[in-house]
PDB file of C-alpha atoms in Angstrom:
ATOM      1  CA  MET A   1      -0.132  -0.269  -0.020  1.00  0.00           C
ATOM      2  CA  SER A   2       0.937   3.439  -0.916  1.00  0.00           C
ATOM      3  CA  GLN A   3       1.796   5.960   1.698  1.00  0.00           C
ATOM      4  CA  GLY A   4      -0.868   8.791   2.043  1.00  0.00           C
ATOM      5  CA  LYS A   5      -0.329  12.574   1.326  1.00  0.00           C
ATOM      6  CA  LEU A   6       0.569  15.069   4.110  1.00  0.00           C
ATOM      7  CA  ILE A   7      -1.779  18.029   3.644  1.00  0.00           C
ATOM      8  CA  VAL A   8      -1.105  21.117   5.426  1.00  0.00           C
ATOM      9  CA  ILE A   9      -3.865  23.488   6.442  1.00  0.00           C
ATOM     10  CA  SER A  10      -3.364  26.967   7.293  1.00  0.00           C
ATOM     11  CA  GLY A  11      -5.215  30.108   7.954  1.00  0.00           C
ATOM     12  CA  ALA A  12      -5.898  32.817  10.635  1.00  0.00           C
ATOM     13  CA  SER A  13      -7.359  31.764  14.048  1.00  0.00           C
ATOM     14  CA  GLY A  14     -11.310  32.305  13.022  1.00  0.00           C
ATOM     15  CA  VAL A  15     -10.995  31.621   9.798  1.00  0.00           C
ATOM     16  CA  GLY A  16     -13.012  28.431   9.923  1.00  0.00           C
ATOM     17  CA  LYS A  17     -10.332  25.760   9.702  1.00  0.00           C
ATOM     18  CA  GLY A  18     -11.966  23.562  12.083  1.00  0.00           C
ATOM     19  CA  THR A  19     -15.195  23.570  10.508  1.00  0.00           C
ATOM     20  CA  VAL A  20     -14.097  22.792   6.958  1.00  0.00           C
ATOM     21  CA  LEU A  21     -11.605  20.056   8.207  1.00  0.00           C
ATOM     22  CA  LYS A  22     -14.680  18.392   9.857  1.00  0.00           C
ATOM     23  CA  LEU A  23     -16.911  18.653   6.752  1.00  0.00           C
ATOM     24  CA  MET A  24     -14.055  17.077   4.844  1.00  0.00           C
ATOM     25  CA  MET A  25     -13.502  13.978   7.503  1.00  0.00           C
ATOM     26  CA  GLU A  26     -17.419  13.393   7.062  1.00  0.00           C
ATOM     27  CA  GLN A  27     -17.042  12.899   3.121  1.00  0.00           C
ATOM     28  CA  ARG A  28     -13.837  10.959   2.961  1.00  0.00           C
ATOM     29  CA  SER A  29     -12.602   7.774   5.340  1.00  0.00           C
ATOM     30  CA  ASP A  30      -9.149   8.191   4.198  1.00  0.00           C
ATOM     31  CA  LEU A  31      -8.359  11.198   6.091  1.00  0.00           C
ATOM     32  CA  PHE A  32      -6.842  11.426   9.445  1.00  0.00           C
ATOM     33  CA  PHE A  33      -6.264  14.404  11.383  1.00  0.00           C
ATOM     34  CA  SER A  34      -3.140  14.867  13.092  1.00  0.00           C
ATOM     35  CA  VAL A  35      -3.652  15.869  16.553  1.00  0.00           C
ATOM     36  CA  SER A  36      -1.067  18.571  17.635  1.00  0.00           C
ATOM     37  CA  ALA A  37       0.341  19.201  21.058  1.00  0.00           C
ATOM     38  CA  THR A  38      -0.135  22.502  22.739  1.00  0.00           C
ATOM     39  CA  THR A  39       0.942  24.446  26.240  1.00  0.00           C
ATOM     40  CA  ARG A  40      -2.729  26.634  25.931  1.00  0.00           C
ATOM     41  CA  PRO A  41      -5.394  25.827  27.926  1.00  0.00           C
ATOM     42  CA  PRO A  42      -8.341  23.622  26.358  1.00  0.00           C
ATOM     43  CA  ARG A  43     -11.542  25.327  25.644  1.00  0.00           C
ATOM     44  CA  PRO A  44     -14.570  24.073  27.412  1.00  0.00           C
ATOM     45  CA  ASP A  45     -15.751  21.707  24.356  1.00  0.00           C
ATOM     46  CA  GLU A  46     -12.018  20.499  23.876  1.00  0.00           C
ATOM     47  CA  VAL A  47     -10.843  16.940  24.743  1.00  0.00           C
ATOM     48  CA  ASP A  48      -7.368  15.877  25.393  1.00  0.00           C
ATOM     49  CA  GLY A  49      -6.115  13.612  22.849  1.00  0.00           C
ATOM     50  CA  LYS A  50      -8.736  14.609  20.328  1.00  0.00           C
ATOM     51  CA  HIS A  51      -8.512  18.352  19.815  1.00  0.00           C
ATOM     52  CA  TYR A  52      -5.085  18.781  21.046  1.00  0.00           C
ATOM     53  CA  PHE A  53      -2.470  17.131  23.171  1.00  0.00           C
ATOM     54  CA  PHE A  54      -2.633  19.389  26.261  1.00  0.00           C
ATOM     55  CA  VAL A  55       1.001  19.392  27.958  1.00  0.00           C
ATOM     56  CA  THR A  56       2.819  21.685  30.158  1.00  0.00           C
ATOM     57  CA  THR A  57       5.409  24.053  29.076  1.00  0.00           C
ATOM     58  CA  GLU A  58       8.440  22.170  30.402  1.00  0.00           C
ATOM     59  CA  ARG A  59       7.010  18.749  28.917  1.00  0.00           C
ATOM     60  CA  PHE A  60       6.828  20.805  25.342  1.00  0.00           C
ATOM     61  CA  GLN A  61      10.222  22.164  25.984  1.00  0.00           C
ATOM     62  CA  ASP A  62      11.460  18.534  26.693  1.00  0.00           C
ATOM     63  CA  MET A  63       9.626  17.071  23.657  1.00  0.00           C
ATOM     64  CA  ILE A  64      11.634  19.825  21.427  1.00  0.00           C
ATOM     65  CA  HIS A  65      15.157  18.734  22.959  1.00  0.00           C
ATOM     66  CA  ARG A  66      14.051  14.947  21.883  1.00  0.00           C
ATOM     67  CA  ASP A  67      13.340  15.898  18.476  1.00  0.00           C
ATOM     68  CA  ALA A  68       9.786  14.880  18.933  1.00  0.00           C
ATOM     69  CA  PHE A  69       7.998  17.254  16.766  1.00  0.00           C
ATOM     70  CA  LEU A  70       7.620  17.078  12.843  1.00  0.00           C
ATOM     71  CA  GLU A  71       7.254  21.172  13.748  1.00  0.00           C
ATOM     72  CA  TYR A  72       6.662  23.056  16.324  1.00  0.00           C
ATOM     73  CA  ASP A  73       6.081  27.095  17.064  1.00  0.00           C
ATOM     74  CA  ARG A  74       5.329  29.608  19.908  1.00  0.00           C
ATOM     75  CA  HIS A  75       2.587  31.746  18.956  1.00  0.00           C
ATOM     76  CA  ASN A  76      -0.206  33.827  20.917  1.00  0.00           C
ATOM     77  CA  ASP A  77       1.755  33.280  23.736  1.00  0.00           C
ATOM     78  CA  TYR A  78       1.698  29.281  23.537  1.00  0.00           C
ATOM     79  CA  TYR A  79       3.276  26.432  21.752  1.00  0.00           C
ATOM     80  CA  TYR A  80       2.027  24.303  19.236  1.00  0.00           C
ATOM     81  CA  GLY A  81       3.352  21.268  17.493  1.00  0.00           C
ATOM     82  CA  THR A  82       3.117  18.100  15.521  1.00  0.00           C
ATOM     83  CA  PRO A  83       4.311  14.847  17.265  1.00  0.00           C
ATOM     84  CA  ARG A  84       6.218  12.856  14.759  1.00  0.00           C
ATOM     85  CA  ASP A  85       4.940   9.332  16.112  1.00  0.00           C
ATOM     86  CA  GLN A  86       1.379   9.836  14.902  1.00  0.00           C
ATOM     87  CA  ILE A  87       2.309  10.828  11.339  1.00  0.00           C
ATOM     88  CA  ALA A  88       3.999   7.749   9.813  1.00  0.00           C
ATOM     89  CA  GLU A  89       1.415   5.512  11.459  1.00  0.00           C
ATOM     90  CA  LYS A  90      -1.697   7.630   9.929  1.00  0.00           C
ATOM     91  CA  ARG A  91      -0.112   8.037   6.632  1.00  0.00           C
ATOM     92  CA  GLN A  92      -0.069   4.003   6.314  1.00  0.00           C
ATOM     93  CA  LYS A  93      -3.916   4.254   6.347  1.00  0.00           C
ATOM     94  CA  GLY A  94      -4.402   7.282   4.167  1.00  0.00           C
ATOM     95  CA  HIS A  95      -4.202  11.091   4.259  1.00  0.00           C
ATOM     96  CA  VAL A  96      -3.128  13.019   6.756  1.00  0.00           C
ATOM     97  CA  LEU A  97      -4.204  16.522   7.620  1.00  0.00           C
ATOM     98  CA  LEU A  98      -2.296  18.924   9.509  1.00  0.00           C
ATOM     99  CA  ASP A  99      -3.877  22.156  10.856  1.00  0.00           C
ATOM    100  CA  ILE A 100      -0.955  24.067  11.428  1.00  0.00           C
ATOM    101  CA  GLU A 101       0.604  27.892  11.141  1.00  0.00           C
ATOM    102  CA  PRO A 102       2.540  29.196   8.493  1.00  0.00           C
ATOM    103  CA  ASN A 103       5.998  28.721  10.410  1.00  0.00           C
ATOM    104  CA  GLY A 104       5.007  25.012  11.003  1.00  0.00           C
ATOM    105  CA  ALA A 105       4.187  24.847   7.260  1.00  0.00           C
ATOM    106  CA  LYS A 106       7.384  25.944   6.384  1.00  0.00           C
ATOM    107  CA  MET A 107       9.367  23.464   8.562  1.00  0.00           C
ATOM    108  CA  VAL A 108       7.046  20.497   7.353  1.00  0.00           C
ATOM    109  CA  ARG A 109       7.981  21.828   3.673  1.00  0.00           C
ATOM    110  CA  SER A 110      11.705  21.201   4.291  1.00  0.00           C
ATOM    111  CA  THR A 111      11.058  18.197   6.196  1.00  0.00           C
ATOM    112  CA  ALA A 112       8.397  16.746   3.963  1.00  0.00           C
ATOM    113  CA  PRO A 113       8.967  18.209   0.365  1.00  0.00           C
ATOM    114  CA  ASP A 114       6.090  16.165  -0.959  1.00  0.00           C
ATOM    115  CA  ALA A 115       3.518  17.751   1.803  1.00  0.00           C
ATOM    116  CA  VAL A 116       0.610  19.949  -0.055  1.00  0.00           C
ATOM    117  CA  LEU A 117       0.219  23.010   1.601  1.00  0.00           C
ATOM    118  CA  VAL A 118      -3.447  24.899   1.656  1.00  0.00           C
ATOM    119  CA  PHE A 119      -3.831  28.017   2.830  1.00  0.00           C
ATOM    120  CA  ILE A 120      -7.434  29.048   3.720  1.00  0.00           C
ATOM    121  CA  MET A 121      -8.239  32.909   3.532  1.00  0.00           C
ATOM    122  CA  PRO A 122     -11.416  34.617   4.985  1.00  0.00           C
ATOM    123  CA  PRO A 123     -13.863  36.524   2.889  1.00  0.00           C
ATOM    124  CA  SER A 124     -12.430  39.518   4.585  1.00  0.00           C
ATOM    125  CA  VAL A 125     -10.656  40.956   7.801  1.00  0.00           C
ATOM    126  CA  GLU A 126     -13.719  42.327   9.056  1.00  0.00           C
ATOM    127  CA  GLU A 127     -15.460  39.155   8.613  1.00  0.00           C
ATOM    128  CA  LEU A 128     -12.715  37.155  10.333  1.00  0.00           C
ATOM    129  CA  GLU A 129     -12.797  39.692  13.232  1.00  0.00           C
ATOM    130  CA  ARG A 130     -16.930  39.242  13.396  1.00  0.00           C
ATOM    131  CA  ARG A 131     -15.915  35.346  13.653  1.00  0.00           C
ATOM    132  CA  LEU A 132     -13.669  35.760  16.383  1.00  0.00           C
ATOM    133  CA  ARG A 133     -15.499  38.186  18.468  1.00  0.00           C
ATOM    134  CA  GLY A 134     -18.600  35.433  17.731  1.00  0.00           C
ATOM    135  CA  ARG A 135     -16.971  32.575  19.531  1.00  0.00           C
ATOM    136  CA  GLY A 136     -17.625  34.214  22.776  1.00  0.00           C
ATOM    137  CA  ASP A 137     -14.615  32.380  24.558  1.00  0.00           C
ATOM    138  CA  THR A 138     -11.674  34.855  23.297  1.00  0.00           C
ATOM    139  CA  PRO A 139     -10.545  37.803  25.878  1.00  0.00           C
ATOM    140  CA  GLU A 140     -10.084  41.037  24.161  1.00  0.00           C
ATOM    141  CA  ASP A 141      -6.411  41.268  24.276  1.00  0.00           C
ATOM    142  CA  GLN A 142      -6.312  37.875  22.859  1.00  0.00           C
ATOM    143  CA  ILE A 143      -8.413  39.019  20.007  1.00  0.00           C
ATOM    144  CA  ALA A 144      -6.406  41.789  19.093  1.00  0.00           C
ATOM    145  CA  MET A 145      -3.186  39.747  19.353  1.00  0.00           C
ATOM    146  CA  ARG A 146      -5.121  37.165  16.789  1.00  0.00           C
ATOM    147  CA  LEU A 147      -5.907  39.940  14.470  1.00  0.00           C
ATOM    148  CA  ASP A 148      -2.355  41.110  14.589  1.00  0.00           C
ATOM    149  CA  ARG A 149      -1.010  37.876  13.705  1.00  0.00           C
ATOM    150  CA  ALA A 150      -3.749  37.080  10.943  1.00  0.00           C
ATOM    151  CA  LYS A 151      -2.435  40.193   8.950  1.00  0.00           C
ATOM    152  CA  TRP A 152       1.081  38.595   9.079  1.00  0.00           C
ATOM    153  CA  GLU A 153      -0.200  34.963   8.332  1.00  0.00           C
ATOM    154  CA  MET A 154      -2.696  36.146   5.158  1.00  0.00           C
ATOM    155  CA  GLU A 155       0.905  37.879   3.954  1.00  0.00           C
ATOM    156  CA  GLN A 156       2.311  34.306   3.608  1.00  0.00           C
ATOM    157  CA  ARG A 157      -0.189  32.640   1.637  1.00  0.00           C
ATOM    158  CA  SER A 158       1.728  33.345  -1.678  1.00  0.00           C
ATOM    159  CA  TRP A 159       4.327  30.560  -0.999  1.00  0.00           C
ATOM    160  CA  TYR A 160       1.595  27.851  -0.590  1.00  0.00           C
ATOM    161  CA  ASP A 161       0.577  25.356  -3.335  1.00  0.00           C
ATOM    162  CA  TYR A 162      -3.291  26.575  -2.894  1.00  0.00           C
ATOM    163  CA  VAL A 163      -5.056  29.302  -1.430  1.00  0.00           C
ATOM    164  CA  VAL A 164      -8.863  28.841  -0.935  1.00  0.00           C
ATOM    165  CA  VAL A 165     -11.272  31.486   0.403  1.00  0.00           C
ATOM    166  CA  ASN A 166     -13.881  30.385   3.176  1.00  0.00           C
ATOM    167  CA  ASP A 167     -16.876  32.477   2.227  1.00  0.00           C
ATOM    168  CA  ASP A 168     -19.011  29.081   2.630  1.00  0.00           C
ATOM    169  CA  ALA A 169     -17.547  26.163   4.465  1.00  0.00           C
ATOM    170  CA  GLN A 170     -18.985  23.345   2.389  1.00  0.00           C
ATOM    171  CA  ARG A 171     -17.984  24.815  -0.894  1.00  0.00           C
ATOM    172  CA  CYS A 172     -14.291  25.406   0.715  1.00  0.00           C
ATOM    173  CA  ALA A 173     -14.196  21.894   2.059  1.00  0.00           C
ATOM    174  CA  GLN A 174     -14.975  20.342  -1.410  1.00  0.00           C
ATOM    175  CA  GLU A 175     -12.459  22.642  -3.200  1.00  0.00           C
ATOM    176  CA  ILE A 176      -9.927  21.136  -0.642  1.00  0.00           C
ATOM    177  CA  LEU A 177     -11.129  17.799  -1.427  1.00  0.00           C
ATOM    178  CA  ASN A 178     -10.625  18.134  -4.896  1.00  0.00           C
ATOM    179  CA  ILE A 179      -7.275  19.387  -4.713  1.00  0.00           C
ATOM    180  CA  ILE A 180      -6.256  16.045  -2.475  1.00  0.00           C
ATOM    181  CA  GLY A 181      -7.723  14.090  -5.265  1.00  0.00           C
TER     182      GLY A 181
END
């Protein structure tokens, strides 16, 4: 059996990556989500091991020193990273979806040049801000930080393989599924 593709999905916080990924996985049984590790606290609806592996900063730094990450980065005051051990196993079963930011995507591009990089854009910056505020779980200082970060992230889209606008989650999911093939 051939190895599945690594599909990197990036986009600013609030762009709807989670919704799009969920829709994609509902339509295809050969897609597997790569669960990232993070030092940020879980949101009320998040489950450890399903949405993220929630770890302490000390444990995350230990994992960095053991080269346990395919990629990692620190942003919005927290570490995020993709544990290597799950990627190879999941690629034997199908395509692996990674929800990571641009610095991580660059690391993946350098270590796995066959990865397909897709950047999801919001319809507008105003819509992105509306979505972030609509969550109701993000403090105002975090919203401001995420909007500043979003501007930088959107500038990075030029070196991705594909750019898809999420003006409709179902259409966006289908466009990415078409890219995967």
